[in-house]
């Protein structure tokens, strides 16, 4: 056919129907829509470009049809043919051809049935109602509407899934402020709409939306360039076909606009034309998604067999040969009518198998073409039943990298659908080459607000743009980047105050662990020398119980260190109450043993036999269980909880433990005080014991110290504010525990370790 030149590529190139087998009784043909194979665009200079990628799609369709016709297992007794229509990337041209085909206005042999249409349909919605269609490159989410387009199917994933993948990528690297470039057609509009809906869920803001199209004049392209230069974004998504985007890419490189991390849609991320070192200067490190690559057996041998000398009437074969070989075949019957400066072939030339046209190991869109033909062959009614729009979603993640002076499309991960409608993003972060090097670029409209300030939205700006203003008195933002402040947040101390707080915590920890270590060491001494008279005379079993309870008492202050939580608030009061109840119960048992043991020395008194080891255990367990029941009721009815209090000062906010029930707290203290008073009274009654019998005297001293501490604790606790209440309670626990440990056990350890000569039965009995 004779080619016609025009400035907007408005000529529809139609090729007559070709048949592969003519002796079959039932023939069908497929209509194949291509993008612009031969484009004539005028921006400033007229030029002509042969698109070998689109021509390869044609050859893959022909290869697939021949393969199906040769396979007796697919469509037996049915032969497939094809008709190729070049839309020239023009919606008007494609619509004209589609309406002509659907209306039957074009004369077609009645022996031939149009079974389906395979089309690009990338940039527009042209769907024939009466014909089944399978698209290998149409990804617009708008075509998924089965009510509007019941006969449309595709072998490429919808842009709905690509939008999810792009949004997942933006979320993965924490980009909050991005720009968008879209093609001003259905592909760009619907793709960006889906993407915007996804990223808004993550709080991402769109700084600007630039619209471009290959037919736009240069002033519109320059407006988009100026928009990019004036914006503060560092990440830009270009959801646009390569043909529409290339003029803008060239202008960006020309004006040396660098430092931007580009995100690409699948339509241009692997396109060969922009993958050059010149374009890489501004677009290096580009990230994007592309459909999964596959291999087609025997395709390369088919492509290398193309020759204008075998079939001169084949579609575009002359232009293909001229592009790949570098000369135009001269056929005896060909008369061009116009002079050409292209070299005429001698007839001995062969195809260069190193040309990108013959690289079949990295097929993506080509494989969709292959699948589209087979989808038609495997019966459309199965596609309708299985809902062909719900195909498996899988994208490779591509990164532009400059290797050995050439731009390579390096696969670094994938985005795929998994079970239950979820999706998985897997990417090798460490292998990504960013535009800024090997550091992940940041893209924020405003920096994160520091602690003590809050976000203040700037009127007329997106939510990602804000000012940071100090919090009002009595409030503080205890986390960075908060919009609102807490009315009762945690007070964070800084600088010297923080160092002082750490020193206090360290001191309490050291004293607590020291007391626990002394208790444990004393217990080991009592176990080691349990057969000696001094240990036997002091009731070794109750002494070990008492030492164990003192060990727990010394560990209780550790629950007062650090930020109060629900668990520590409940534990610090209840643990203190139970351990001290166990401790005083053991002292009470020892006191009763001392009193009954002395009275047993009188003739006819059998009190010692009535208060043996079993009775001692019952006393200790009974007194402790009562305290446990009180604590359980406390935790059940109104447990302690952490509370943020700012009533003490407008500049300080304190997080403290609220006891919940004041009555329960004082009930725990009151019960411990009751046990201590009973011990003190019994020890006082034993004051007339012989002077050499020191056990009762030691118990009396320990109880006097214990009662003195806790009597002074109550008014001090009530009058203290904030963190001082913790200091008062911690001091009371440690001082009373040390008083019991020193008064009761220090004299015995002195005799055992320092004066072992006094640790004899004769000496002990002599003191009575």
XYZ file of C-alpha atoms in Angstrom:
768
model
C 0.000 0.000 0.000
C 1.094 3.579 -0.603
C 1.947 5.458 2.573
C 0.571 8.908 3.206
C 2.363 11.485 5.341
C 0.521 13.640 7.858
C 1.495 15.649 10.875
C -0.690 13.800 13.363
C -0.429 10.213 12.133
C -4.069 10.165 11.118
C -3.917 7.593 8.308
C -5.404 4.203 9.134
C -3.283 1.492 7.536
C -5.425 -1.543 6.742
C -4.149 -4.772 5.266
C -6.180 -7.342 3.418
C -7.118 -10.612 5.050
C -4.502 -13.352 4.710
C -5.325 -17.045 4.886
C -2.978 -19.714 6.036
C -5.089 -22.646 4.869
C -7.763 -22.286 2.201
C -8.854 -25.891 1.866
C -10.580 -26.061 5.242
C -14.343 -26.024 5.176
C -14.764 -23.627 8.128
C -12.563 -20.526 8.398
C -12.350 -17.785 11.047
C -10.196 -14.729 11.206
C -8.926 -12.471 13.966
C -8.724 -8.707 13.730
C -5.479 -7.406 15.225
C -5.213 -3.740 16.291
C -1.660 -2.408 16.570
C -0.282 0.861 17.902
C 1.420 3.123 15.445
C 3.789 0.920 13.421
C 5.024 3.764 11.243
C 4.607 7.136 12.941
C 4.837 10.548 11.310
C 4.924 13.133 14.099
C 5.682 16.795 13.769
C 6.741 18.869 16.756
C 9.456 21.008 15.289
C 10.794 18.728 12.560
C 9.057 16.110 10.436
C 10.418 12.612 11.022
C 9.464 9.005 10.389
C 10.076 6.116 12.761
C 9.460 2.411 12.318
C 8.421 0.745 15.612
C 10.059 -2.676 15.533
C 8.496 -3.590 18.905
C 4.990 -3.325 17.439
C 6.128 -5.211 14.362
C 7.381 -8.003 16.601
C 3.927 -8.176 18.181
C 2.522 -8.740 14.685
C 4.960 -11.553 14.050
C 4.148 -13.199 17.393
C 0.458 -13.172 16.492
C 1.235 -14.759 13.130
C 3.519 -17.283 14.826
C 0.786 -18.164 17.342
C -1.862 -18.622 14.660
C 0.421 -20.859 12.605
C 1.242 -22.872 15.709
C -2.454 -23.332 16.540
C -3.382 -24.284 12.992
C -0.670 -26.944 12.981
C -1.800 -28.388 16.321
C -4.559 -31.009 15.781
C -5.495 -30.857 19.483
C -6.673 -27.234 19.231
C -9.601 -26.292 16.993
C -9.550 -29.387 14.751
C -10.979 -28.756 11.263
C -10.946 -25.023 11.939
C -8.371 -22.651 10.506
C -7.558 -19.247 11.939
C -6.634 -16.261 9.802
C -5.925 -12.659 10.690
C -6.353 -9.101 9.616
C -3.987 -6.375 10.801
C -5.167 -2.792 11.339
C -2.734 -0.042 12.343
C -4.480 2.419 14.651
C -1.501 4.796 14.578
C -2.194 5.352 18.295
C -5.226 7.411 17.272
C -8.583 6.775 18.977
C -10.337 8.227 15.934
C -8.690 5.776 13.551
C -9.330 2.790 15.768
C -12.953 3.790 16.325
C -13.527 4.236 12.591
C -12.150 0.780 11.823
C -13.994 -0.824 14.713
C -17.365 0.624 13.716
C -16.801 -0.404 10.110
C -15.983 -3.932 11.179
C -18.897 -4.228 13.610
C -21.493 -2.687 11.271
C -20.569 -4.858 8.298
C -20.158 -1.864 5.986
C -16.880 -3.230 4.678
C -17.236 -5.970 2.119
C -15.965 -9.262 3.507
C -16.377 -12.694 2.020
C -19.474 -14.392 3.464
C -17.534 -17.619 3.836
C -15.406 -16.071 6.536
C -16.562 -15.485 10.124
C -15.066 -12.848 12.396
C -14.500 -14.751 15.621
C -12.746 -12.139 17.746
C -10.658 -9.014 17.969
C -7.189 -8.805 19.504
C -6.257 -5.223 20.209
C -3.977 -2.836 21.967
C -6.652 -0.489 23.297
C -4.071 1.042 25.614
C -5.137 4.623 25.475
C -8.842 4.529 24.907
C -12.039 2.560 25.317
C -13.166 1.121 22.003
C -15.100 -2.043 22.687
C -17.167 -3.789 20.065
C -20.445 -4.948 21.523
C -21.037 -7.689 18.961
C -17.533 -9.143 18.850
C -15.465 -10.880 21.487
C -12.199 -9.081 22.093
C -8.992 -10.046 23.865
C -6.469 -7.298 24.575
C -2.805 -8.040 25.144
C -1.869 -4.522 26.299
C -5.015 -2.777 27.514
C -4.708 -2.306 31.276
C -7.319 0.396 31.938
C -9.342 -0.500 35.038
C -12.434 1.001 33.413
C -12.680 -2.018 31.086
C -13.321 -4.380 34.007
C -16.986 -3.344 34.121
C -18.778 -6.466 32.836
C -22.073 -4.607 32.394
C -20.559 -2.057 30.012
C -18.070 -4.367 28.310
C -19.419 -7.923 28.433
C -17.353 -9.128 25.456
C -14.010 -7.676 26.495
C -11.209 -9.828 27.899
C -7.482 -9.347 28.362
C -4.280 -11.172 29.111
C -2.625 -8.241 30.920
C -3.413 -7.273 34.536
C -5.693 -4.315 35.131
C -4.192 -0.996 36.197
C -6.177 -1.439 39.395
C -3.538 -3.942 40.490
C -0.677 -1.813 39.189
C -1.993 1.075 41.289
C -1.884 -1.181 44.349
C 1.681 -2.159 43.511
C 2.795 1.456 43.065
C 1.079 2.470 46.312
C 2.778 -0.394 48.152
C 6.133 0.806 46.804
C 5.475 4.366 47.987
C 4.462 3.101 51.422
C 7.495 0.803 51.631
C 9.963 3.701 51.401
C 7.949 6.230 53.409
C 7.377 8.790 50.658
C 4.680 11.228 51.798
C 4.982 14.019 49.223
C 5.046 13.020 45.555
C 4.293 14.462 42.151
C 2.365 12.784 39.341
C 2.666 12.908 35.545
C -0.230 11.332 33.640
C -1.245 10.954 30.036
C -4.332 12.999 29.269
C -6.462 10.004 28.279
C -8.263 7.050 29.837
C -5.035 5.210 30.602
C -3.540 8.059 32.608
C -6.731 9.336 34.211
C -7.978 5.966 35.454
C -4.521 4.819 36.528
C -3.826 7.915 38.607
C -7.348 7.816 40.058
C -6.782 4.277 41.326
C -3.306 5.180 42.591
C -4.563 8.253 44.448
C -7.277 6.243 46.179
C -4.672 3.745 47.375
C -2.004 6.162 48.640
C -4.520 8.353 50.454
C -5.056 5.409 52.801
C -1.424 5.855 53.904
C -1.589 9.642 54.301
C 0.361 10.367 51.109
C -0.212 13.735 49.429
C -0.092 14.531 45.710
C 1.835 17.762 45.166
C 0.862 18.267 41.522
C -0.603 16.443 38.527
C 0.979 17.161 35.158
C -0.872 16.110 31.997
C 0.854 15.364 28.712
C 0.072 13.774 25.362
C 2.191 13.167 22.293
C 0.047 15.561 20.246
C 0.415 18.422 22.742
C 2.375 21.482 21.575
C 5.721 22.284 23.126
C 4.376 25.058 25.360
C 2.267 22.549 27.318
C 5.282 20.306 27.779
C 7.301 23.276 29.018
C 4.533 24.094 31.507
C 4.882 20.618 33.019
C 8.663 21.015 33.156
C 8.269 24.316 34.987
C 5.848 22.654 37.400
C 8.490 20.040 38.226
C 11.209 22.664 38.727
C 9.124 24.777 41.114
C 7.921 21.842 43.227
C 9.719 20.574 46.336
C 8.940 16.919 45.658
C 11.790 14.450 45.300
C 9.691 11.540 44.002
C 7.549 11.675 40.839
C 5.313 8.975 39.376
C 4.949 8.975 35.586
C 1.830 7.014 34.635
C 2.063 7.554 30.913
C 2.915 5.581 27.749
C 6.440 5.862 26.418
C 5.317 7.648 23.249
C 3.628 10.414 25.239
C 6.390 10.664 27.837
C 9.462 10.750 25.626
C 9.184 14.441 24.564
C 8.971 15.420 28.240
C 11.913 13.176 29.114
C 14.023 14.811 26.427
C 13.185 18.277 27.726
C 14.005 17.277 31.325
C 17.402 16.009 30.199
C 17.935 19.147 28.120
C 17.271 21.414 31.117
C 19.415 19.182 33.372
C 16.715 18.536 35.980
C 18.279 15.949 38.289
C 17.889 14.746 41.869
C 14.400 13.302 41.335
C 13.496 9.696 42.014
C 11.212 8.583 39.178
C 8.591 5.859 39.486
C 7.482 4.364 36.186
C 4.331 2.647 35.055
C 4.687 -0.609 33.140
C 4.140 1.112 29.788
C 7.586 2.788 29.679
C 9.831 1.203 32.307
C 11.286 -1.307 29.808
C 10.811 0.697 26.598
C 14.041 0.656 24.523
C 13.920 4.231 23.178
C 14.399 6.057 26.530
C 16.831 3.423 27.850
C 19.916 5.333 26.777
C 22.855 6.836 28.706
C 21.654 10.318 27.719
C 18.220 9.836 29.284
C 19.823 8.038 32.233
C 21.477 11.307 33.282
C 18.141 12.501 34.679
C 16.256 9.220 35.058
C 18.889 6.901 36.509
C 17.635 4.674 39.316
C 14.047 4.716 38.064
C 11.807 2.163 39.764
C 8.710 0.617 38.246
C 6.633 -2.458 37.663
C 6.315 -4.568 34.545
C 4.351 -7.686 33.690
C 6.009 -11.024 34.238
C 8.417 -12.156 31.532
C 8.078 -15.537 29.836
C 9.741 -17.477 27.037
C 8.041 -18.717 23.842
C 9.604 -21.840 22.301
C 10.688 -21.678 18.635
C 9.898 -17.975 18.357
C 13.435 -16.843 17.555
C 13.790 -19.161 14.566
C 10.460 -17.878 13.275
C 11.556 -14.248 13.566
C 14.880 -14.825 11.847
C 13.067 -16.419 8.897
C 11.278 -13.164 7.985
C 12.244 -12.043 4.497
C 10.660 -9.721 1.916
C 11.829 -12.094 -0.803
C 9.650 -14.906 0.564
C 6.428 -12.916 0.921
C 6.677 -9.346 -0.389
C 3.015 -8.635 0.449
C 3.446 -9.341 4.169
C 2.532 -6.416 6.389
C 5.372 -3.922 6.948
C 8.049 -6.415 5.874
C 9.728 -3.853 3.602
C 9.983 -1.254 6.374
C 11.177 -3.914 8.807
C 13.947 -5.025 6.464
C 14.996 -1.442 5.872
C 15.224 -0.796 9.646
C 17.077 -3.952 10.646
C 19.288 -4.593 7.597
C 19.844 -0.965 6.587
C 18.798 -1.198 2.943
C 15.527 -1.386 1.049
C 14.806 -4.540 -0.965
C 14.312 -3.961 -4.670
C 11.688 -6.220 -6.160
C 11.059 -6.427 -9.915
C 7.387 -5.550 -9.567
C 7.855 -2.733 -7.030
C 7.445 0.825 -8.272
C 7.630 3.444 -5.556
C 6.764 6.527 -7.601
C 8.961 8.614 -5.317
C 12.697 8.902 -5.020
C 14.339 7.557 -1.910
C 17.756 8.123 -0.432
C 17.781 4.718 1.247
C 20.366 2.263 -0.019
C 18.997 -0.505 -2.286
C 19.720 -4.078 -1.192
C 21.781 -6.405 -3.349
C 19.750 -9.478 -2.345
C 22.602 -11.145 -0.465
C 21.941 -9.461 2.891
C 20.946 -11.456 5.994
C 19.287 -10.448 9.238
C 21.484 -9.425 12.146
C 20.490 -11.800 14.933
C 22.080 -9.448 17.499
C 19.377 -6.844 16.936
C 16.982 -6.291 19.864
C 14.176 -7.527 17.628
C 15.440 -11.093 18.009
C 15.939 -11.053 21.794
C 13.243 -13.471 22.960
C 14.577 -14.332 26.426
C 12.937 -11.341 28.128
C 9.400 -11.265 26.760
C 6.628 -9.413 28.577
C 4.059 -7.735 26.291
C 4.981 -10.224 23.572
C 3.870 -13.047 25.814
C 0.534 -11.278 26.370
C 0.026 -11.248 22.587
C 0.805 -14.946 22.500
C -1.700 -15.599 25.298
C -4.360 -13.473 23.623
C -4.310 -15.615 20.482
C -4.463 -18.796 22.516
C -7.295 -17.367 24.603
C -9.363 -17.032 21.443
C -8.399 -20.517 20.350
C -9.362 -22.093 23.662
C -12.941 -20.916 23.376
C -14.342 -17.654 24.663
C -17.169 -19.315 26.568
C -14.569 -20.724 28.994
C -13.159 -17.250 29.536
C -16.682 -15.946 30.247
C -17.296 -18.724 32.754
C -13.950 -18.177 34.504
C -14.189 -14.364 34.419
C -11.063 -13.526 32.488
C -10.624 -10.180 34.228
C -9.577 -11.974 37.429
C -6.269 -13.241 36.129
C -3.307 -13.905 38.360
C -1.525 -10.657 39.181
C 2.261 -10.667 39.059
C 4.628 -7.776 38.384
C 8.411 -7.697 38.310
C 10.074 -4.701 39.975
C 12.503 -3.036 37.565
C 15.370 -0.695 38.449
C 17.284 1.344 35.859
C 21.006 0.768 36.343
C 23.957 1.836 34.221
C 26.173 -1.211 33.666
C 29.192 -1.056 31.333
C 27.875 2.136 29.767
C 24.454 0.653 28.928
C 21.107 1.117 30.681
C 19.945 -2.211 32.064
C 16.503 -3.108 33.386
C 17.463 -5.023 36.526
C 14.772 -7.116 38.229
C 14.937 -6.631 42.015
C 11.716 -8.195 43.271
C 8.065 -8.746 42.567
C 4.523 -7.765 43.512
C 2.068 -10.660 43.404
C -1.406 -11.594 44.556
C -1.604 -14.157 47.343
C -4.462 -15.859 49.141
C -7.578 -14.066 50.425
C -7.187 -11.105 48.084
C -3.967 -9.947 49.731
C -0.801 -8.884 47.941
C 2.883 -9.355 48.650
C 5.666 -6.877 47.854
C 9.133 -8.412 47.841
C 12.083 -6.220 46.941
C 15.852 -6.330 47.513
C 16.368 -2.908 49.054
C 20.128 -3.255 49.285
C 20.490 -3.793 45.508
C 18.533 -0.715 44.419
C 20.434 2.051 42.644
C 18.750 5.299 43.641
C 18.983 8.613 41.864
C 20.706 9.909 44.994
C 23.128 6.961 45.178
C 22.574 4.073 47.559
C 20.578 6.040 50.152
C 16.784 5.893 50.034
C 15.569 9.373 49.026
C 13.134 11.189 51.274
C 10.180 13.185 50.030
C 8.347 15.253 52.652
C 6.466 18.516 52.383
C 7.336 19.400 56.000
C 9.861 17.929 58.399
C 8.637 15.835 61.312
C 7.703 17.914 64.361
C 10.021 17.318 67.349
C 8.857 16.335 70.823
C 7.123 19.216 72.568
C 5.565 20.608 69.404
C 2.543 19.709 67.357
C 1.417 19.952 63.754
C -0.524 23.019 62.677
C -2.192 22.594 59.302
C -1.423 25.281 56.734
C -4.619 26.595 55.218
C -4.935 25.807 51.533
C -2.182 23.174 51.624
C -2.427 19.361 51.673
C -2.386 17.614 55.039
C 1.284 16.693 54.526
C 2.241 20.374 54.721
C 2.213 21.861 58.216
C 3.994 24.101 60.685
C 5.350 22.965 64.059
C 4.157 25.063 67.000
C 4.947 24.618 70.719
C 2.394 22.865 72.885
C 0.362 24.908 75.340
C 1.030 24.843 79.091
C -0.095 21.592 80.627
C 0.107 19.689 77.359
C 2.884 17.960 75.477
C 3.199 15.867 72.328
C 5.130 12.867 73.617
C 5.676 11.394 70.137
C 7.181 13.032 67.077
C 4.928 13.954 64.212
C 1.702 14.221 66.190
C -1.084 16.531 65.079
C -2.881 16.618 68.423
C -1.404 16.901 71.902
C -2.441 14.860 74.892
C -4.225 16.597 77.706
C -2.493 14.247 80.157
C 0.633 12.942 78.463
C 3.863 11.689 79.911
C 6.310 14.253 81.222
C 9.725 13.680 79.663
C 12.629 15.025 81.730
C 15.738 16.096 79.853
C 19.355 17.061 80.350
C 20.487 17.228 84.011
C 17.081 16.257 85.326
C 17.179 13.072 83.332
C 20.672 12.260 84.667
C 19.449 12.867 88.231
C 16.485 10.559 87.679
C 18.789 7.835 86.375
C 21.046 8.215 89.437
C 18.083 7.816 91.781
C 16.874 4.723 89.956
C 20.383 3.279 90.087
C 20.660 3.934 93.834
C 17.345 2.235 94.598
C 18.316 -0.749 92.469
C 21.678 -1.140 94.229
C 20.162 -0.961 97.726
C 17.402 -3.433 96.804
C 19.820 -5.932 95.317
C 22.156 -5.501 98.306
C 19.371 -6.374 100.734
C 18.280 -9.332 98.613
C 21.879 -10.583 98.458
C 22.293 -10.317 102.248
C 19.051 -12.225 102.760
C 20.162 -14.948 100.372
C 23.610 -15.141 101.982
C 22.091 -15.417 105.465
C 19.818 -18.190 104.247
C 22.802 -20.085 102.888
C 24.566 -19.710 106.265
C 21.510 -21.053 108.092
C 21.293 -24.017 105.729
C 25.039 -24.682 106.011
C 25.032 -24.590 109.834
C 21.512 -25.910 110.413
C 22.787 -28.616 112.822
C 24.476 -26.152 115.157
C 22.860 -25.227 118.497
C 22.321 -21.559 117.667
C 20.348 -22.380 114.504
C 18.345 -25.122 116.193
C 17.476 -22.833 119.095
C 16.123 -20.146 116.690
C 13.775 -22.507 114.782
C 15.583 -23.067 111.475
C 12.411 -23.727 109.431
C 10.688 -20.465 110.356
C 13.976 -18.622 110.008
C 14.357 -19.817 106.396
C 10.752 -18.819 105.635
C 11.419 -15.414 107.149
C 14.605 -14.951 105.121
C 12.799 -15.946 101.905
C 10.047 -13.403 102.603
C 12.670 -10.723 103.317
C 14.304 -11.558 99.970
C 10.983 -10.842 98.241
C 10.511 -7.659 100.277
C 13.857 -6.309 99.076
C 12.864 -6.995 95.454
C 9.555 -5.106 95.747
C 11.111 -1.621 95.241
C 12.246 -2.693 91.763
C 8.605 -2.496 90.637
C 8.615 1.224 91.514
C 11.395 1.972 89.001
C 10.581 3.089 85.471
C 7.462 4.243 83.741
C 4.316 2.989 85.481
C 2.220 0.526 83.515
C -0.973 -1.339 84.288
C 0.937 -4.440 85.374
C 3.581 -2.683 87.458
C 0.938 -0.596 89.229
C -0.995 -3.705 90.217
C 2.151 -5.607 91.143
C 3.915 -2.994 93.258
C 1.123 -2.664 95.865
C -0.072 -6.253 95.967
C 3.434 -7.759 95.978
C 4.444 -5.459 98.811
C 1.342 -6.372 100.819
C 1.644 -10.146 100.396
C 5.412 -10.370 101.010
C 5.274 -8.274 104.173
C 2.284 -10.262 105.418
C 4.338 -13.442 104.941
C 7.298 -11.817 106.675
C 5.356 -10.658 109.761
C 3.517 -13.993 109.900
C 6.874 -15.760 110.210
C 7.941 -13.313 112.944
C 4.643 -13.959 114.703
C 5.268 -17.697 114.533
C 8.771 -17.267 115.982
C 7.399 -15.100 118.772
C 4.808 -17.689 119.728
C 7.474 -20.408 119.659
C 9.695 -18.373 122.002
C 6.895 -17.774 124.466
C 5.664 -21.376 124.485
C 9.212 -22.751 124.660
C 9.978 -20.781 127.817
C 6.698 -21.698 129.465
C 7.365 -25.351 128.688
C 10.287 -25.230 131.151
C 7.809 -24.999 134.029
C 6.644 -28.298 135.537
C 3.344 -29.633 134.115
C 3.228 -27.174 131.169
C 2.759 -28.890 127.766
C 2.319 -25.727 125.625
C 5.270 -26.660 123.437
C 3.639 -29.892 122.375
C 0.462 -28.025 121.348
C 2.420 -25.630 119.107
C 4.651 -27.860 117.048
C 5.932 -27.437 113.451
C 2.522 -28.225 111.930
C 0.802 -25.520 113.954
C 3.546 -23.071 113.050
C 2.993 -23.663 109.336
C -0.755 -23.237 109.771
C -0.266 -19.890 111.503
C 2.052 -18.601 108.761
C -0.143 -19.806 105.872
C -3.406 -18.605 107.447
C -2.135 -15.106 108.108
C -0.701 -14.856 104.580
C -3.827 -16.196 102.848
C -5.958 -13.497 104.471
C -3.752 -10.828 102.903
C -3.888 -12.614 99.523
C -7.697 -12.565 99.630
C -7.695 -8.842 100.384
C -5.413 -8.208 97.372
C -7.560 -10.368 95.074
C -10.673 -8.391 96.024
C -8.729 -5.187 95.451
C -7.636 -6.211 91.960
C -11.086 -7.516 91.112
C -13.147 -4.539 92.242
C -10.951 -1.483 91.666
C -7.325 -2.262 90.743
C -4.466 0.264 90.625
C -3.791 1.882 87.252
C -1.335 4.388 85.732
C -2.608 7.950 85.641
C -1.205 11.107 84.068
C -1.550 13.986 86.510
C -0.890 17.615 85.687
C -2.544 19.240 88.705
C 0.760 19.658 90.533
C 2.150 22.149 88.014
C 1.273 23.632 84.642
C 4.786 22.917 83.430
C 5.165 19.385 84.735
C 3.043 16.360 84.025
C 3.579 13.280 86.140
C 2.661 9.701 85.330
C 1.901 7.938 88.596
C 0.052 4.897 89.875
C -3.431 5.580 91.138
C -4.231 2.984 93.835
C -7.745 2.675 92.500
C -9.367 1.919 95.828
C -7.904 3.910 98.709
C -9.818 1.728 101.153
C -8.209 -1.439 99.810
C -4.751 0.134 99.992
C -5.180 1.095 103.630
C -6.756 -2.281 104.382
C -3.541 -3.950 103.188
C -1.459 -1.612 105.357
C -3.824 -2.055 108.287
C -3.609 -5.834 108.186
C 0.193 -5.727 108.156
C 0.071 -3.285 111.062
C -2.265 -5.613 112.976
C 0.144 -8.526 112.630
C 3.033 -6.294 113.711
C 1.162 -5.094 116.807
C 0.360 -8.684 117.805
C 4.020 -9.609 117.468
C 5.028 -6.580 119.526
C 2.546 -7.404 122.289
C 3.650 -11.043 122.501
C 7.280 -10.025 122.558
C 6.477 -7.530 125.303
C 4.810 -10.274 127.346
C 8.015 -12.256 127.103
C 10.049 -9.407 128.598
C 10.456 -11.322 131.919
C 12.430 -14.071 130.229
C 15.986 -14.569 131.525
C 18.483 -11.987 130.329
C 20.522 -14.572 128.500
C 17.528 -15.600 126.350
C 17.908 -12.955 123.605
C 15.438 -14.136 120.896
C 12.430 -12.293 122.318
C 14.508 -9.166 122.800
C 15.624 -9.207 119.149
C 12.049 -9.638 117.957
C 10.934 -6.749 120.158
C 13.558 -4.427 118.719
C 12.707 -5.419 115.148
C 8.990 -4.840 115.688
C 9.625 -1.465 117.296
C 11.611 -0.404 114.228
C 8.985 -1.838 111.870
C 6.074 -0.111 113.604
C 7.960 3.173 113.888
C 8.685 3.189 110.165
C 5.139 2.470 109.065
C 3.535 4.790 111.607
C 5.589 7.655 110.199
C 4.931 6.407 106.648
C 1.199 7.132 106.701
C 1.334 10.923 107.275
C 4.390 11.236 105.026
C 2.618 9.333 102.222
C -0.533 11.421 102.501
C 1.335 14.733 102.472
C 3.643 13.817 99.556
C 2.866 14.722 95.940
C 3.723 13.021 92.681
C 6.928 11.058 92.532
C 7.679 11.798 96.212
C 5.035 9.256 97.217
C 7.057 6.594 95.400
C 10.205 7.664 97.252
C 8.430 7.530 100.632
C 6.984 4.070 99.995
C 10.293 2.714 98.685
C 12.142 4.063 101.741
C 9.598 2.488 104.105
C 9.905 -0.928 102.449
C 13.705 -0.965 102.452
C 14.181 0.440 105.974
C 11.669 -1.938 107.605
C 13.140 -4.927 105.756
C 16.687 -4.015 106.798
C 15.449 -3.553 110.387
C 14.048 -7.092 110.492
C 17.119 -8.606 108.825
C 19.652 -6.891 111.095
C 17.816 -7.164 114.426
C 16.849 -10.834 114.122
C 19.676 -12.416 112.129
C 22.783 -10.268 112.621
C 23.508 -11.535 116.207
C 23.207 -15.169 115.124
C 25.471 -14.678 112.109
C 27.966 -12.938 114.393
C 28.170 -15.969 116.676
C 28.317 -18.460 113.774
C 30.905 -16.646 111.685
C 32.908 -14.577 114.220
C 32.513 -16.403 117.581
C 32.146 -20.074 116.664
C 33.313 -21.095 120.172
C 29.989 -19.822 121.530
C 28.009 -21.945 119.076
C 27.730 -24.889 121.499
C 24.831 -26.501 123.330
C 26.446 -25.882 126.709
C 26.845 -22.184 126.017
C 23.318 -21.821 124.644
C 21.748 -23.744 127.559
C 23.860 -21.831 130.004
C 22.246 -18.601 128.939
C 18.806 -19.788 129.917
